[in-house]
Amino acid sequence: MTTSTAKQQDIPTFDVAIIGAGLAGSLCAKQLSSAGLSVCVIDKSRGSGGRAGSKRISDTSSCELGAPYIFASHPETKALFKNLVKNGVAAQWKQISSKQIPGFVGTPRMSSLTRHWLDQVPFITSTKVLQMDRFTDADGQLIWLLRNDQYQACVKATKVIIATPAHQAAMLLATHSDLAVLLLRANQACKQYQSQWAMWLETQPSDLKAIIELKDSPIQRMIKDNYKPGREGAEVDRWVIQASPEWTAQHLDQDKQWVAQALQQAFAEHTEQRVRQHGDPHRWFFSRYTENRGNKTYAWAPEHQVGLAADWLCQGDAEGALISALTLTDWIINNPASLQTEL
Amino acid sequence: MTTSTAKQQDIPTFDVAIIGAGLAGSLCAKQLSSAGLSVCVIDKSRGSGGRAGSKRISDTSSCELGAPYIFASHPETKALFKNLVKNGVAAQWKQISSKQIPGFVGTPRMSSLTRHWLDQVPFITSTKVLQMDRFTDADGQLIWLLRNDQYQACVKATKVIIATPAHQAAMLLATHSDLAVLLLRANQACKQYQSQWAMWLETQPSDLKAIIELKDSPIQRMIKDNYKPGREGAEVDRWVIQASPEWTAQHLDQDKQWVAQALQQAFAEHTEQRVRQHGDPHRWFFSRYTENRGNKTYAWAPEHQVGLAADWLCQGDAEGALISALTLTDWIINNPASLQTEL
């Protein structure tokens, strides 16, 4: 028994464990640790960012195959970006901004945002959390124990925030019988997801504009990555090509080589530019949530101290992920004793 | 589009895809393929058997760390084993049988049962199914598409049977928003699971009896594996040591070396036998379901053509897994047009 207890004590313990190091999870971590809570973040990937991550192309360059920019249409996101710009990790992208709705990118790259928020936060990478267990500690407090895909114990925490796409949240919530209300919220959101193929390619410089949206093409949108603030002056134009949801659905299970060829051809037909170099297409299996039913911007089950923050709970876009994180963490910080379910 | 369709046609298609090659899944496969349906089975492990599998120790010997024997207390399981004995893949174990309730083992090993049932069935190993998608084919028929942990398409089928522990069933069902009724059934079963540490060890032959059950010990049960029919005449006694659920829960996250030492010590204290050789302990994270609420022995959602068969739906033991499989497949075969939900 003594040895067993010692063994359990070896597992790191936090006030809050956050699953997912995308925009929502990383901002939750920043807000809660700033409020004095001990926080750790766990992600299945090797780095932070999730769908707002950056792909390294060479030692000096990278590009964004996911969220290319983030609009700030609400006062709270405007205030957030004002601060990020002051900290040198974001910049307004004039070419996509309107007077009412400025658009921002991370500097020097999109993943700088989540790296900034996680700067002081323990971050466990390459770890899929696949099981939630609960036990009562010596003081009678309920503690969550998170396990990885081998059912090895990773982290203990009194609160858990799941900040992943709805499918992954639903899978994790399904493993504990007390979380059925949150489980059904996530499960029912699964039907509204779209997938997206995306890839980068390079051409010689041209005066084509920063964002081109297409109809009746495999391509939905092309973003000139090197026009983003802080990346000007490149000797090539680096484009990110985002396939349309419909075309992606039709070609979801094609191999990458076939997809690369089809998207390059569509690009050439529209731009008449020759592709000099390109990367492998990336398939965002859970790319965007396409419905906003006007629910709360987050979910919180106070009797279990488990919450959800993600784009699929708010707007279905990158700004929504940020608002979801801000509103959930505000609730947790300001209503520590509330037993009201927020859903 | 043509290429895409060709690509989709590459994915193998069956009447029924069965997830899990344990007792329930393998017997479902046998019953449905005997009734003329095309069936495939998918399992995350390299072989069949699940918790009724066999562990290879050397080229000539193996032992069972999971179900050590199967009781046949019902007419349908008695009939099933009569047939298996006739086929040479099972034998009655006299030492554990009573007149009313005979007990059986697989011959030459427990995994012979599932191997026998899967003999003529396509069997996809080392594949975790983690996503269920659905689409309508050219004839307007709804088809399930099962994806692995990389979201790669594995199999298409009109019917799906999930024959796994409740947690794994719940995780998979959570990925599709139409399956909430089955999802909640599996999710609510998660609370009743126990884990179990088990290991094998060898001593010189003794006249200790085949099954020893202990109280107030880390060990719940010791099974002399070499007393099973067809394995007599060994030069050593090979024991399988099953830890108690309570002791396992207290020591769930210990490393294997510590567990091996503790169980050997408990074994030595009781038997006064010296351990000559032993294997690594195995942790059955989902070992046994401890409640039988008298629900149906299976679940079937006819509008989605998805069903559940497993020990946790019937008795919580190996015989229950078999009854669950027999009753579910009987229903499917005899009521092809019924739209009644069976739960």
PDB file of C-alpha atoms in Angstrom, chain B residues 119-340:
ATOM      1  CA  ASP B 119     -11.506 -20.000 -40.177  1.00  0.00           C
ATOM      2  CA  GLN B 120     -13.408 -18.921 -43.298  1.00  0.00           C
ATOM      3  CA  VAL B 121     -13.839 -15.246 -42.395  1.00  0.00           C
ATOM      4  CA  PRO B 122     -11.709 -12.311 -43.629  1.00  0.00           C
ATOM      5  CA  PHE B 123      -9.883 -11.078 -40.523  1.00  0.00           C
ATOM      6  CA  ILE B 124      -8.159  -7.684 -40.411  1.00  0.00           C
ATOM      7  CA  THR B 125      -5.665  -7.548 -37.527  1.00  0.00           C
ATOM      8  CA  SER B 126      -3.694  -4.751 -35.817  1.00  0.00           C
ATOM      9  CA  THR B 127      -6.372  -2.227 -36.753  1.00  0.00           C
ATOM     10  CA  LYS B 128      -8.149   0.085 -34.329  1.00  0.00           C
ATOM     11  CA  VAL B 129     -11.473   1.253 -35.717  1.00  0.00           C
ATOM     12  CA  LEU B 130     -11.909   4.780 -34.355  1.00  0.00           C
ATOM     13  CA  GLN B 131     -14.456   6.414 -36.631  1.00  0.00           C
ATOM     14  CA  MET B 132     -17.773   5.412 -38.199  1.00  0.00           C
ATOM     15  CA  ASP B 133     -18.915   7.354 -41.259  1.00  0.00           C
ATOM     16  CA  ARG B 134     -22.005   6.750 -43.317  1.00  0.00           C
ATOM     17  CA  PHE B 135     -22.858   7.452 -46.929  1.00  0.00           C
ATOM     18  CA  THR B 136     -25.462   6.495 -49.496  1.00  0.00           C
ATOM     19  CA  ASP B 137     -24.269   4.332 -52.366  1.00  0.00           C
ATOM     20  CA  ALA B 138     -25.405   4.443 -56.003  1.00  0.00           C
ATOM     21  CA  ASP B 139     -28.445   2.231 -55.210  1.00  0.00           C
ATOM     22  CA  GLY B 140     -29.580   4.532 -52.413  1.00  0.00           C
ATOM     23  CA  GLN B 141     -28.477   2.086 -49.724  1.00  0.00           C
ATOM     24  CA  LEU B 142     -26.909   3.363 -46.517  1.00  0.00           C
ATOM     25  CA  ILE B 143     -23.366   2.086 -46.116  1.00  0.00           C
ATOM     26  CA  TRP B 144     -21.095   2.322 -43.094  1.00  0.00           C
ATOM     27  CA  LEU B 145     -17.472   3.221 -43.699  1.00  0.00           C
ATOM     28  CA  LEU B 146     -15.120   2.268 -40.874  1.00  0.00           C
ATOM     29  CA  ARG B 147     -11.898   4.239 -40.412  1.00  0.00           C
ATOM     30  CA  ASN B 148      -8.769   3.388 -38.430  1.00  0.00           C
ATOM     31  CA  ASP B 149      -6.886   5.594 -35.957  1.00  0.00           C
ATOM     32  CA  GLN B 150      -5.385   7.560 -38.858  1.00  0.00           C
ATOM     33  CA  TYR B 151      -8.894   8.075 -40.293  1.00  0.00           C
ATOM     34  CA  GLN B 152      -7.977   5.885 -43.249  1.00  0.00           C
ATOM     35  CA  ALA B 153     -10.919   3.964 -44.719  1.00  0.00           C
ATOM     36  CA  CYS B 154     -10.704   0.230 -43.877  1.00  0.00           C
ATOM     37  CA  VAL B 155     -13.997  -1.449 -44.648  1.00  0.00           C
ATOM     38  CA  LYS B 156     -17.488  -0.744 -45.961  1.00  0.00           C
ATOM     39  CA  ALA B 157     -20.511  -2.675 -44.701  1.00  0.00           C
ATOM     40  CA  THR B 158     -24.282  -2.375 -44.511  1.00  0.00           C
ATOM     41  CA  LYS B 159     -24.359  -3.731 -40.947  1.00  0.00           C
ATOM     42  CA  VAL B 160     -21.903  -3.177 -38.100  1.00  0.00           C
ATOM     43  CA  ILE B 161     -21.575  -5.230 -34.912  1.00  0.00           C
ATOM     44  CA  ILE B 162     -19.411  -3.868 -32.114  1.00  0.00           C
ATOM     45  CA  ALA B 163     -18.120  -6.690 -29.915  1.00  0.00           C
ATOM     46  CA  THR B 164     -15.668  -4.957 -27.573  1.00  0.00           C
ATOM     47  CA  PRO B 165     -15.568  -3.902 -23.914  1.00  0.00           C
ATOM     48  CA  ALA B 166     -18.083  -1.150 -23.145  1.00  0.00           C
ATOM     49  CA  HIS B 167     -15.498   1.666 -23.100  1.00  0.00           C
ATOM     50  CA  GLN B 168     -14.241   0.904 -26.571  1.00  0.00           C
ATOM     51  CA  ALA B 169     -17.791   0.490 -27.893  1.00  0.00           C
ATOM     52  CA  ALA B 170     -18.778   3.835 -26.360  1.00  0.00           C
ATOM     53  CA  MET B 171     -15.781   5.618 -27.889  1.00  0.00           C
ATOM     54  CA  LEU B 172     -16.573   4.327 -31.348  1.00  0.00           C
ATOM     55  CA  LEU B 173     -20.315   5.018 -31.089  1.00  0.00           C
ATOM     56  CA  ALA B 174     -19.519   8.549 -29.889  1.00  0.00           C
ATOM     57  CA  THR B 175     -18.120   9.406 -33.321  1.00  0.00           C
ATOM     58  CA  HIS B 176     -21.501   9.293 -35.082  1.00  0.00           C
ATOM     59  CA  SER B 177     -24.421  11.489 -34.084  1.00  0.00           C
ATOM     60  CA  ASP B 178     -27.123   8.983 -35.124  1.00  0.00           C
ATOM     61  CA  LEU B 179     -26.123   6.318 -32.611  1.00  0.00           C
ATOM     62  CA  ALA B 180     -26.880   8.112 -29.339  1.00  0.00           C
ATOM     63  CA  VAL B 181     -29.171   5.368 -27.997  1.00  0.00           C
ATOM     64  CA  LEU B 182     -26.518   2.678 -28.334  1.00  0.00           C
ATOM     65  CA  LEU B 183     -23.878   5.156 -27.165  1.00  0.00           C
ATOM     66  CA  LEU B 184     -25.678   5.790 -23.884  1.00  0.00           C
ATOM     67  CA  ARG B 185     -26.153   2.052 -23.333  1.00  0.00           C
ATOM     68  CA  ALA B 186     -22.394   1.510 -23.666  1.00  0.00           C
ATOM     69  CA  ASN B 187     -21.432   4.686 -21.794  1.00  0.00           C
ATOM     70  CA  GLN B 188     -23.553   3.785 -18.781  1.00  0.00           C
ATOM     71  CA  ALA B 189     -21.981   0.317 -18.657  1.00  0.00           C
ATOM     72  CA  CYS B 190     -18.512   1.858 -18.237  1.00  0.00           C
ATOM     73  CA  LYS B 191     -18.969   2.357 -14.515  1.00  0.00           C
ATOM     74  CA  GLN B 192     -19.167  -1.351 -13.729  1.00  0.00           C
ATOM     75  CA  TYR B 193     -15.770  -2.507 -14.952  1.00  0.00           C
ATOM     76  CA  GLN B 194     -12.969  -4.072 -12.970  1.00  0.00           C
ATOM     77  CA  SER B 195      -9.314  -4.364 -13.927  1.00  0.00           C
ATOM     78  CA  GLN B 196      -7.145  -7.398 -13.272  1.00  0.00           C
ATOM     79  CA  TRP B 197      -3.433  -8.119 -13.129  1.00  0.00           C
ATOM     80  CA  ALA B 198      -2.579 -11.662 -14.245  1.00  0.00           C
ATOM     81  CA  MET B 199       0.677 -13.557 -14.812  1.00  0.00           C
ATOM     82  CA  TRP B 200       1.989 -17.060 -15.361  1.00  0.00           C
ATOM     83  CA  LEU B 201       4.729 -18.792 -13.411  1.00  0.00           C
ATOM     84  CA  GLU B 202       6.248 -22.268 -13.267  1.00  0.00           C
ATOM     85  CA  THR B 203       7.181 -24.502 -10.340  1.00  0.00           C
ATOM     86  CA  GLN B 204       8.191 -28.115 -10.082  1.00  0.00           C
ATOM     87  CA  PRO B 205       5.196 -30.459 -10.178  1.00  0.00           C
ATOM     88  CA  SER B 206       3.130 -30.676  -6.998  1.00  0.00           C
ATOM     89  CA  ASP B 207      -0.179 -32.243  -6.081  1.00  0.00           C
ATOM     90  CA  LEU B 208      -1.890 -28.903  -5.432  1.00  0.00           C
ATOM     91  CA  LYS B 209      -5.320 -28.939  -7.055  1.00  0.00           C
ATOM     92  CA  ALA B 210      -6.254 -27.349 -10.377  1.00  0.00           C
ATOM     93  CA  ILE B 211      -8.050 -24.263  -9.039  1.00  0.00           C
ATOM     94  CA  ILE B 212      -7.209 -22.517  -5.780  1.00  0.00           C
ATOM     95  CA  GLU B 213      -9.230 -19.521  -4.648  1.00  0.00           C
ATOM     96  CA  LEU B 214      -7.806 -17.261  -1.948  1.00  0.00           C
ATOM     97  CA  LYS B 215      -9.232 -14.711   0.465  1.00  0.00           C
ATOM     98  CA  ASP B 216      -7.254 -11.892   2.118  1.00  0.00           C
ATOM     99  CA  SER B 217      -4.498 -12.196  -0.456  1.00  0.00           C
ATOM    100  CA  PRO B 218      -3.413 -10.146  -3.476  1.00  0.00           C
ATOM    101  CA  ILE B 219      -4.331 -13.312  -5.383  1.00  0.00           C
ATOM    102  CA  GLN B 220      -7.961 -14.113  -6.092  1.00  0.00           C
ATOM    103  CA  ARG B 221      -7.470 -17.332  -8.014  1.00  0.00           C
ATOM    104  CA  MET B 222      -4.677 -19.626  -9.195  1.00  0.00           C
ATOM    105  CA  ILE B 223      -5.261 -21.975 -12.119  1.00  0.00           C
ATOM    106  CA  LYS B 224      -2.940 -24.870 -12.895  1.00  0.00           C
ATOM    107  CA  ASP B 225      -2.864 -24.428 -16.667  1.00  0.00           C
ATOM    108  CA  ASN B 226      -1.164 -27.762 -17.342  1.00  0.00           C
ATOM    109  CA  TYR B 227      -4.077 -29.646 -15.763  1.00  0.00           C
ATOM    110  CA  LYS B 228      -6.313 -28.551 -18.620  1.00  0.00           C
ATOM    111  CA  PRO B 229      -7.356 -31.412 -20.929  1.00  0.00           C
ATOM    112  CA  GLY B 230      -4.758 -32.123 -23.591  1.00  0.00           C
ATOM    113  CA  ARG B 231      -1.956 -30.407 -21.679  1.00  0.00           C
ATOM    114  CA  GLU B 232      -1.212 -33.123 -19.116  1.00  0.00           C
ATOM    115  CA  GLY B 233       2.192 -34.704 -18.748  1.00  0.00           C
ATOM    116  CA  ALA B 234       4.192 -31.471 -18.551  1.00  0.00           C
ATOM    117  CA  GLU B 235       7.452 -31.607 -16.614  1.00  0.00           C
ATOM    118  CA  VAL B 236       6.543 -28.453 -14.722  1.00  0.00           C
ATOM    119  CA  ASP B 237       3.432 -27.001 -13.147  1.00  0.00           C
ATOM    120  CA  ARG B 238       2.415 -23.846 -14.961  1.00  0.00           C
ATOM    121  CA  TRP B 239       0.163 -21.598 -12.890  1.00  0.00           C
ATOM    122  CA  VAL B 240      -1.863 -18.628 -13.963  1.00  0.00           C
ATOM    123  CA  ILE B 241      -2.178 -16.154 -11.099  1.00  0.00           C
ATOM    124  CA  GLN B 242      -5.144 -13.778 -11.166  1.00  0.00           C
ATOM    125  CA  ALA B 243      -4.948 -10.828  -8.781  1.00  0.00           C
ATOM    126  CA  SER B 244      -8.064  -9.743  -6.915  1.00  0.00           C
ATOM    127  CA  PRO B 245      -9.986  -6.754  -8.324  1.00  0.00           C
ATOM    128  CA  GLU B 246      -9.427  -4.800  -5.094  1.00  0.00           C
ATOM    129  CA  TRP B 247      -5.677  -5.396  -5.054  1.00  0.00           C
ATOM    130  CA  THR B 248      -5.496  -4.618  -8.770  1.00  0.00           C
ATOM    131  CA  ALA B 249      -7.322  -1.311  -8.262  1.00  0.00           C
ATOM    132  CA  GLN B 250      -4.854  -0.348  -5.540  1.00  0.00           C
ATOM    133  CA  HIS B 251      -1.876  -1.251  -7.709  1.00  0.00           C
ATOM    134  CA  LEU B 252      -3.230  -0.454 -11.151  1.00  0.00           C
ATOM    135  CA  ASP B 253      -0.407   1.914 -12.073  1.00  0.00           C
ATOM    136  CA  GLN B 254       2.492  -0.003 -10.588  1.00  0.00           C
ATOM    137  CA  ASP B 255       5.178  -1.136 -12.990  1.00  0.00           C
ATOM    138  CA  LYS B 256       5.188  -4.755 -14.083  1.00  0.00           C
ATOM    139  CA  GLN B 257       8.312  -5.683 -12.169  1.00  0.00           C
ATOM    140  CA  TRP B 258       6.783  -4.584  -8.876  1.00  0.00           C
ATOM    141  CA  VAL B 259       3.548  -6.453  -9.598  1.00  0.00           C
ATOM    142  CA  ALA B 260       5.431  -9.619 -10.587  1.00  0.00           C
ATOM    143  CA  GLN B 261       7.339  -9.565  -7.318  1.00  0.00           C
ATOM    144  CA  ALA B 262       4.254  -8.953  -5.170  1.00  0.00           C
ATOM    145  CA  LEU B 263       2.258 -11.736  -6.833  1.00  0.00           C
ATOM    146  CA  GLN B 264       5.151 -14.213  -6.631  1.00  0.00           C
ATOM    147  CA  GLN B 265       5.526 -13.465  -2.957  1.00  0.00           C
ATOM    148  CA  ALA B 266       1.816 -14.033  -2.349  1.00  0.00           C
ATOM    149  CA  PHE B 267       2.038 -17.265  -4.346  1.00  0.00           C
ATOM    150  CA  ALA B 268       5.032 -18.500  -2.348  1.00  0.00           C
ATOM    151  CA  GLU B 269       3.373 -17.657   0.966  1.00  0.00           C
ATOM    152  CA  HIS B 270       0.395 -19.781   0.093  1.00  0.00           C
ATOM    153  CA  THR B 271       1.966 -22.714  -1.747  1.00  0.00           C
ATOM    154  CA  GLU B 272       5.523 -22.860  -0.383  1.00  0.00           C
ATOM    155  CA  GLN B 273       6.596 -23.614  -3.948  1.00  0.00           C
ATOM    156  CA  ARG B 274       9.698 -22.039  -5.458  1.00  0.00           C
ATOM    157  CA  VAL B 275       9.079 -20.152  -8.715  1.00  0.00           C
ATOM    158  CA  ARG B 276      11.414 -21.398 -11.462  1.00  0.00           C
ATOM    159  CA  GLN B 277      10.349 -19.068 -14.229  1.00  0.00           C
ATOM    160  CA  HIS B 278       7.630 -16.499 -14.833  1.00  0.00           C
ATOM    161  CA  GLY B 279       6.267 -14.148 -17.463  1.00  0.00           C
ATOM    162  CA  ASP B 280       5.538 -10.434 -17.345  1.00  0.00           C
ATOM    163  CA  PRO B 281       2.257  -9.603 -15.631  1.00  0.00           C
ATOM    164  CA  HIS B 282      -0.516  -8.547 -17.975  1.00  0.00           C
ATOM    165  CA  ARG B 283      -2.904  -5.793 -16.940  1.00  0.00           C
ATOM    166  CA  TRP B 284      -6.445  -6.388 -18.212  1.00  0.00           C
ATOM    167  CA  PHE B 285      -7.609  -2.802 -17.981  1.00  0.00           C
ATOM    168  CA  PHE B 286     -11.156  -3.809 -18.921  1.00  0.00           C
ATOM    169  CA  SER B 287     -11.348  -7.245 -17.379  1.00  0.00           C
ATOM    170  CA  ARG B 288     -14.830  -7.988 -16.123  1.00  0.00           C
ATOM    171  CA  TYR B 289     -18.191  -6.319 -16.091  1.00  0.00           C
ATOM    172  CA  THR B 290     -19.625  -6.733 -12.618  1.00  0.00           C
ATOM    173  CA  GLU B 291     -23.304  -6.028 -13.003  1.00  0.00           C
ATOM    174  CA  ASN B 292     -26.114  -7.792 -14.783  1.00  0.00           C
ATOM    175  CA  ARG B 293     -29.151  -5.582 -14.863  1.00  0.00           C
ATOM    176  CA  GLY B 294     -31.304  -8.110 -16.677  1.00  0.00           C
ATOM    177  CA  ASN B 295     -31.449  -6.140 -19.902  1.00  0.00           C
ATOM    178  CA  LYS B 296     -31.560  -7.821 -23.265  1.00  0.00           C
ATOM    179  CA  THR B 297     -28.541  -9.960 -24.026  1.00  0.00           C
ATOM    180  CA  TYR B 298     -27.601  -7.737 -26.986  1.00  0.00           C
ATOM    181  CA  ALA B 299     -28.498  -4.397 -28.557  1.00  0.00           C
ATOM    182  CA  TRP B 300     -29.652  -3.736 -32.105  1.00  0.00           C
ATOM    183  CA  ALA B 301     -30.627  -0.452 -33.776  1.00  0.00           C
ATOM    184  CA  PRO B 302     -32.455  -1.601 -36.928  1.00  0.00           C
ATOM    185  CA  GLU B 303     -32.789   1.840 -38.542  1.00  0.00           C
ATOM    186  CA  HIS B 304     -28.994   2.100 -38.514  1.00  0.00           C
ATOM    187  CA  GLN B 305     -28.197  -1.627 -38.770  1.00  0.00           C
ATOM    188  CA  VAL B 306     -25.746  -1.371 -35.883  1.00  0.00           C
ATOM    189  CA  GLY B 307     -25.617  -3.819 -32.992  1.00  0.00           C
ATOM    190  CA  LEU B 308     -23.717  -4.697 -29.850  1.00  0.00           C
ATOM    191  CA  ALA B 309     -22.710  -8.165 -28.642  1.00  0.00           C
ATOM    192  CA  ALA B 310     -20.475  -8.653 -25.621  1.00  0.00           C
ATOM    193  CA  ASP B 311     -20.115 -10.121 -22.152  1.00  0.00           C
ATOM    194  CA  TRP B 312     -21.122  -6.774 -20.621  1.00  0.00           C
ATOM    195  CA  LEU B 313     -24.585  -7.177 -22.148  1.00  0.00           C
ATOM    196  CA  CYS B 314     -25.072 -10.680 -20.707  1.00  0.00           C
ATOM    197  CA  GLN B 315     -23.869 -12.186 -17.427  1.00  0.00           C
ATOM    198  CA  GLY B 316     -20.530 -10.369 -17.516  1.00  0.00           C
ATOM    199  CA  ASP B 317     -18.647 -13.578 -18.236  1.00  0.00           C
ATOM    200  CA  ALA B 318     -17.325 -15.666 -21.122  1.00  0.00           C
ATOM    201  CA  GLU B 319     -20.518 -17.697 -21.444  1.00  0.00           C
ATOM    202  CA  GLY B 320     -22.465 -14.431 -21.573  1.00  0.00           C
ATOM    203  CA  ALA B 321     -20.364 -13.255 -24.518  1.00  0.00           C
ATOM    204  CA  LEU B 322     -21.370 -16.418 -26.387  1.00  0.00           C
ATOM    205  CA  ILE B 323     -25.068 -16.057 -25.530  1.00  0.00           C
ATOM    206  CA  SER B 324     -24.976 -12.404 -26.565  1.00  0.00           C
ATOM    207  CA  ALA B 325     -23.519 -13.375 -29.944  1.00  0.00           C
ATOM    208  CA  LEU B 326     -25.996 -16.234 -30.475  1.00  0.00           C
ATOM    209  CA  THR B 327     -29.052 -14.151 -29.599  1.00  0.00           C
ATOM    210  CA  LEU B 328     -28.005 -11.091 -31.633  1.00  0.00           C
ATOM    211  CA  THR B 329     -27.211 -13.118 -34.735  1.00  0.00           C
ATOM    212  CA  ASP B 330     -30.441 -15.134 -34.373  1.00  0.00           C
ATOM    213  CA  TRP B 331     -32.358 -11.868 -34.331  1.00  0.00           C
ATOM    214  CA  ILE B 332     -30.557 -10.491 -37.382  1.00  0.00           C
ATOM    215  CA  ILE B 333     -30.997 -13.703 -39.365  1.00  0.00           C
ATOM    216  CA  ASN B 334     -34.651 -14.268 -38.446  1.00  0.00           C
ATOM    217  CA  ASN B 335     -35.915 -10.673 -38.502  1.00  0.00           C
ATOM    218  CA  PRO B 336     -34.193  -9.046 -41.458  1.00  0.00           C
ATOM    219  CA  ALA B 337     -37.018  -6.558 -42.017  1.00  0.00           C
ATOM    220  CA  SER B 338     -37.868  -5.703 -38.406  1.00  0.00           C
ATOM    221  CA  LEU B 339     -37.543  -2.071 -37.413  1.00  0.00           C
ATOM    222  CA  GLN B 340     -37.902  -2.720 -33.700  1.00  0.00           C
TER     223      GLN B 340
END
